XYZ file of C-alpha atoms in Angstrom:
91
model
C -19.227 3.115 -24.183
C -20.732 4.741 -21.100
C -19.957 8.434 -20.977
C -20.120 8.435 -17.173
C -17.260 5.921 -17.022
C -15.004 7.842 -19.410
C -12.849 10.753 -18.382
C -10.129 12.759 -20.048
C -7.488 13.394 -17.428
C -4.789 16.058 -17.722
C -1.211 14.951 -18.102
C -0.129 16.722 -14.923
C -2.888 15.177 -12.759
C -2.948 11.821 -11.027
C -4.357 9.141 -13.303
C -5.573 6.129 -11.327
C -6.981 2.744 -12.258
C -7.837 0.260 -9.527
C -5.941 2.109 -6.765
C -2.796 2.293 -8.893
C -1.326 5.456 -10.341
C -0.668 4.959 -14.052
C 0.779 8.264 -15.281
C 4.196 7.127 -16.565
C 4.250 3.581 -15.243
C 1.952 1.664 -12.918
C 2.794 2.135 -9.250
C 1.076 2.263 -5.883
C 0.145 5.681 -4.556
C 2.326 7.266 -1.924
C -0.610 7.485 0.503
C -1.115 3.695 0.391
C 2.591 3.032 1.022
C 2.703 5.596 3.840
C -0.375 4.039 5.473
C 1.230 0.579 5.311
C 4.476 1.898 6.799
C 2.532 3.577 9.609
C 0.731 0.333 10.451
C 4.047 -1.527 10.570
C 5.630 1.168 12.724
C 2.806 1.069 15.267
C 2.895 -2.753 15.277
C 6.591 -2.644 16.093
C 6.190 -0.073 18.886
C 2.933 -1.144 20.550
C 2.361 -4.715 19.368
C 0.412 -6.170 16.443
C -2.826 -6.494 18.405
C -3.223 -2.703 18.474
C -3.584 -2.553 14.690
C -5.867 -5.551 14.168
C -9.109 -3.587 14.366
C -10.801 -5.630 11.646
C -10.122 -8.926 13.431
C -7.972 -10.448 10.690
C -7.061 -14.011 11.803
C -3.408 -13.752 10.656
C -2.406 -10.088 10.576
C 1.199 -10.909 9.708
C 0.188 -12.771 6.556
C -2.271 -10.015 5.659
C 0.422 -7.344 5.908
C 2.889 -9.551 4.009
C 0.336 -9.773 1.202
C -0.072 -6.001 1.125
C 3.708 -5.582 1.014
C 3.931 -8.121 -1.827
C 1.304 -6.150 -3.744
C 3.372 -2.977 -3.346
C 6.609 -4.779 -4.286
C 4.977 -6.310 -7.357
C 4.327 -2.868 -8.813
C 7.385 -1.069 -7.412
C 10.182 -3.334 -6.098
C 12.171 -0.417 -4.697
C 9.303 0.618 -2.424
C 8.596 -2.932 -1.235
C 11.959 -3.591 0.405
C 11.766 -1.313 3.434
C 8.281 -2.401 4.551
C 9.390 -6.030 4.293
C 12.273 -5.451 6.711
C 9.870 -3.582 9.020
C 7.498 -6.575 8.912
C 10.311 -8.900 9.957
C 11.203 -6.589 12.880
C 7.735 -6.926 14.456
C 7.472 -9.533 17.200
C 4.607 -11.745 15.958
C 4.422 -13.954 19.039
């Protein structure tokens, strides 16, 4: 085992594996959910083209995939972003 890849983390600290917090149960970090909600909010107010800085061909499908990833790990947190995604005018 590589010592550089092993860490003993305190119980009170955030324990992450692959961008998921795994202290009590696996869930997505609050910062990731807040960032996703902010993107959806700006898409609804100013249009989806303002948030497609990376040039994703289908931004709606990309965001739906990110919401599905959040909902897979925490179904309660995935419901509100899904309704926000449906409120954006994707035309």
